[in-house]
PDB file of C-alpha atoms and ligand atoms in Angstrom:
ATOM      1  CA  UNK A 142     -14.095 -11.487 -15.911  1.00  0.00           C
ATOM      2  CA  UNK A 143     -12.897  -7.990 -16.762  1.00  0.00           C
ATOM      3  CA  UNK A 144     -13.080  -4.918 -14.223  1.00  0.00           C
ATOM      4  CA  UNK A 145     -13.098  -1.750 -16.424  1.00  0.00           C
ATOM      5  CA  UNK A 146     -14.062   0.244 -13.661  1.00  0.00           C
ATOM      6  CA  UNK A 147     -12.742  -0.374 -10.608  1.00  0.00           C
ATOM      7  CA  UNK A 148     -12.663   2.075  -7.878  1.00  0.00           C
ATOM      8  CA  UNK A 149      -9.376   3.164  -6.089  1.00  0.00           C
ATOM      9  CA  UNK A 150      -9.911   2.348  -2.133  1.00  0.00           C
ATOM     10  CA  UNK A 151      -7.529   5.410  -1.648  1.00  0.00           C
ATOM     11  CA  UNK A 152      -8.839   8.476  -4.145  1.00  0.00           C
ATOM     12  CA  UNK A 153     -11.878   6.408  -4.756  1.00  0.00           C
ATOM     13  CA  UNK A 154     -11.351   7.121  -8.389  1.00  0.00           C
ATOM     14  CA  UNK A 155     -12.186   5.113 -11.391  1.00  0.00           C
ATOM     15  CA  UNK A 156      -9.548   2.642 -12.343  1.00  0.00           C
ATOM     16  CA  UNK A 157      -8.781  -0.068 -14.832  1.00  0.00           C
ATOM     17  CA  UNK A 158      -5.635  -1.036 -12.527  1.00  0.00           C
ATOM     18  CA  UNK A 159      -5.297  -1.799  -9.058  1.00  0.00           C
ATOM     19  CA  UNK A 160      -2.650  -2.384  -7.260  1.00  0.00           C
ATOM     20  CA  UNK A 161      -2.170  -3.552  -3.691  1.00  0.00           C
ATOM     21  CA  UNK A 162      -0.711  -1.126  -1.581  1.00  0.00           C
ATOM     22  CA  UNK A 163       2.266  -1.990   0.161  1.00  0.00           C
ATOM     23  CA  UNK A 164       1.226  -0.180   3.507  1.00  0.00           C
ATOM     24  CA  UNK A 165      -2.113  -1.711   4.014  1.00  0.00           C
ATOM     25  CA  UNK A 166      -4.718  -3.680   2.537  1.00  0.00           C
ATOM     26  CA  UNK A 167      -5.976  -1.111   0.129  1.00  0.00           C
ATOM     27  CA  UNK A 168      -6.409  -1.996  -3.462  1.00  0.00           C
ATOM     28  CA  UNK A 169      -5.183   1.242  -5.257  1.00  0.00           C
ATOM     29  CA  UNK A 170      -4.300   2.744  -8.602  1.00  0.00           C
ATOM     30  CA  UNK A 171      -0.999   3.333 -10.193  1.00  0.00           C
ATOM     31  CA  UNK A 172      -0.844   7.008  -9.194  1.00  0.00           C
ATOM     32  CA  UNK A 173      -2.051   6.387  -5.596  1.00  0.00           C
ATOM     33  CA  UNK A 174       0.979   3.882  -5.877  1.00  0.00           C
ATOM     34  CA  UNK A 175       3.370   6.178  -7.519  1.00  0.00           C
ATOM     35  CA  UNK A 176       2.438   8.481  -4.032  1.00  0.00           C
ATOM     36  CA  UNK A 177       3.250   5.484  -1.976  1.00  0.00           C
ATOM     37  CA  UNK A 178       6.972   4.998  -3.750  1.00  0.00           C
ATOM     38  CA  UNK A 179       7.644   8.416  -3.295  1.00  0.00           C
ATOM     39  CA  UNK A 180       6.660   8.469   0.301  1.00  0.00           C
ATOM     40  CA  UNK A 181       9.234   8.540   2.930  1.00  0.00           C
ATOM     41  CA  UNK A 182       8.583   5.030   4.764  1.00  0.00           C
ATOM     42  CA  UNK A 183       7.552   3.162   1.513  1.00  0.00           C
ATOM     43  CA  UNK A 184      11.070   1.424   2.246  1.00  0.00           C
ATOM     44  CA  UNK A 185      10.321   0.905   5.998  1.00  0.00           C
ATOM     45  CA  UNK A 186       6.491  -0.502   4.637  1.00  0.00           C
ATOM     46  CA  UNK A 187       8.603  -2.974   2.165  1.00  0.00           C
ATOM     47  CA  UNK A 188      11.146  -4.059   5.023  1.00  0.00           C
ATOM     48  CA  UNK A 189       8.302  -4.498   7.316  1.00  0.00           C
ATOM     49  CA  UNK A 190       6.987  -6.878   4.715  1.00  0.00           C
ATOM     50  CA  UNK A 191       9.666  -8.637   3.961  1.00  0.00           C
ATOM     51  CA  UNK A 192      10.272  -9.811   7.989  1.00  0.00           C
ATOM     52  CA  UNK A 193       6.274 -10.877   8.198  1.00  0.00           C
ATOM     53  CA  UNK A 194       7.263 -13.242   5.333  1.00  0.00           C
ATOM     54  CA  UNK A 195      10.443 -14.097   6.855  1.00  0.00           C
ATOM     55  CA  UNK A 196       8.206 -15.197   9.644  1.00  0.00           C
ATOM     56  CA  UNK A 197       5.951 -17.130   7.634  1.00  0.00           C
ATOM     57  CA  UNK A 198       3.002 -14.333   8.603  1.00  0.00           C
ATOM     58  CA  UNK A 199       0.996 -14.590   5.494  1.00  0.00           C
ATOM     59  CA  UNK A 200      -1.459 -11.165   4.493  1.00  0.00           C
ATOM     60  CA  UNK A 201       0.633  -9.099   6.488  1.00  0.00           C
ATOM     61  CA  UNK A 202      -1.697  -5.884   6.922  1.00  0.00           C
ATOM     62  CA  UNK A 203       1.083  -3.829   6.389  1.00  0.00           C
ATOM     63  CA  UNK A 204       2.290  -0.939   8.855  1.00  0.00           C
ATOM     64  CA  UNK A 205      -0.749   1.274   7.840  1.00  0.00           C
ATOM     65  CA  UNK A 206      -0.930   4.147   5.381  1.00  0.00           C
ATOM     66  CA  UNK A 207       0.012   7.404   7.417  1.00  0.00           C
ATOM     67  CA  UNK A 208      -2.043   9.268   4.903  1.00  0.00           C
ATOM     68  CA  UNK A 209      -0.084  12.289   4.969  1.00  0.00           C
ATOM     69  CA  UNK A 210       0.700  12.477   8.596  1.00  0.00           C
ATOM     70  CA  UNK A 211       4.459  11.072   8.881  1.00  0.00           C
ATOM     71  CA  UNK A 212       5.131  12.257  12.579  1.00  0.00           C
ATOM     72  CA  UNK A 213       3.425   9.831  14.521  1.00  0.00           C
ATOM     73  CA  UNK A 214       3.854   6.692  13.362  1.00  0.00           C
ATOM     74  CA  UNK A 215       4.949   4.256  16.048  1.00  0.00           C
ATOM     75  CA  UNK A 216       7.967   1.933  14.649  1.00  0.00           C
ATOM     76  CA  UNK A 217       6.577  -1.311  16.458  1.00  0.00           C
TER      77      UNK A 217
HETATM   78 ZN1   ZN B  23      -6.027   6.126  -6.323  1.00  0.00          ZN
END
């Protein structure tokens, strides 16, 4: 089964892509994803990650998307 039209759970925008994002659980395009490489923590997102696999935690919800906001988010 083919999805031509998919809808970004970020822009909510058509897409034939999605990708899942690597702060949360959102299914998003390539250029919502292209904003989450560029973004500041997308390294702290991946690192976070990688330890929940380390620790066998399987869908790892991810450190949540700060949607702009990069001030407040507590480094648990
Ligand atoms: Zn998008």
């Amino acid at each position: 089964m083919v999805f031509e039209n998919q809808i970004c759970d970020r822009c909510h925008r058509p897409t034939v892509t999605r990708i899942m994002s690597m702060f949360n659980l959102d299914m998003i395009c390539p250029a919502c994803k292209e904003d989450e490489r560029k973004h500041p923590l997308y390294e702290l997102a991946c690192q976070k990650e990688r330890e929940a696999l380390q620790r066998g935690v399987r869908n790892f919800p991810g450190i949540g998307w700060p949607a702009g906001d990069h001030s407040d988010l507590a480094d648990s």
